[in-house]
Amino acid sequence: MSSTELKLPLVDLDGYINPRAPGDRERVIAEVREACESFGFFQTTGHNIPLQTQKELLKSIDTLFELPQEEKRKLSYLENPCRRGYEESGMSLRTGDALPDSKEAYYIGREDPVVEHGGFYGPNVWPPLPTEEFRTPVWEYYQATNKLAVVIWEILLQGLGYPTSVMEAFTKRPMVIMKMIRYPPLEKTLPDQFGVGAHTDFGGVTVLLQQPGRDGLEVWTEERKEWVPVQALEDVYVINCGDMISQWSGGRYKSAKHRVINKADKQSRLSCATFYHGDALARNPLNNDDPNKATVGQRLIARFQKQFTLPPEFTAAASS
Ligand SMILES: O=C(O)CCC(=O)C(=O)O
Ligand SMILES: [Fe+2]
């Protein structure tokens, strides 16, 4: 089978969110488990995020990235104690890739009033756009994906035989980072440059919205040693597991390598990833005897130490 024929599993979450018959939920739980054991990725419908909310989010992302470059630079995440704000094209370098990512990104997260735990918690940076054009639709979308991520976490935990109440042990103040992304057209990308170079996601559950019709995401299958292209379909989300949940599951759920290259010659590509981890200070809630005693926050630091500029108090927390 050639790579173009291989597709990610498609799971309809409606049976879990609005069960109508006995066994509906169990069926969805089994389908998600199967997908995450084989691929670490799946696509999904029946997710309960209104199409209008998705469209408004994409419009807001477009408006944001259309701001003049000097305006965007003023919002740099490198200047922000919580690493919220704007990441310019060419700033993320991936191991093994000669060239840095071509994408530009903008990060928001939980809205906490004060900076705490070296910036894991704190306020967002909002761009100088009318509230109704950016902050309101983006925040509505952020909350909707938070809810969806909780549903996915619950399904994944039940797939391993745990009750959903396990969530309480590590999600009192979950770190939920949302990354809005714009990829330049292919003709503006250097040869051998990726939009996002091959990587695994750091932590928990990722909820990804791709701009419909703008393909570009590819997922690595270890079994076949192939990159599987993922279609960007309207109202269809991509869900994947990160390294932390993979480790917590004892390796049952895969954290698959993936990369993005915008396939469109002349059009940019938008996407938005919500990464739902756990409390900064939480440890593996599934195994008290896990020899890896790192907190969620420490894992995050260890992973991004090279990629992001981190304040010293933060880095110190990683090694303690
Ligand atoms: O834009 C995409 O389709 C995927 C982005 C991604 O993998 C990431 O930001 O971690
Ligand atoms: Fe990713």
PDB file of C-alpha atoms in Angstrom, residues 3 7 25 34 39 52 149-150 231 290-291:
ATOM      1  CA  SER A   3       1.505   6.157   1.774  1.00  0.00           C
ATOM      2  CA  LYS A   7      -5.349   7.006   6.336  1.00  0.00           C
ATOM      3  CA  ARG A  25     -19.504   4.924  24.985  1.00  0.00           C
ATOM      4  CA  GLU A  34      -7.116   1.156  19.034  1.00  0.00           C
ATOM      5  CA  PHE A  39      -0.944   5.476  15.373  1.00  0.00           C
ATOM      6  CA  GLN A  52     -19.014  28.753  13.447  1.00  0.00           C
ATOM      7  CA  ALA A 149      -9.452  17.809  25.427  1.00  0.00           C
ATOM      8  CA  VAL A 150     -10.975  16.774  28.785  1.00  0.00           C
ATOM      9  CA  GLN A 231      -6.253  15.607   4.914  1.00  0.00           C
ATOM     10  CA  ASP A 290       6.776   5.341  38.496  1.00  0.00           C
ATOM     11  CA  PRO A 291      10.550   5.785  38.844  1.00  0.00           C
TER      12      PRO A 291
END
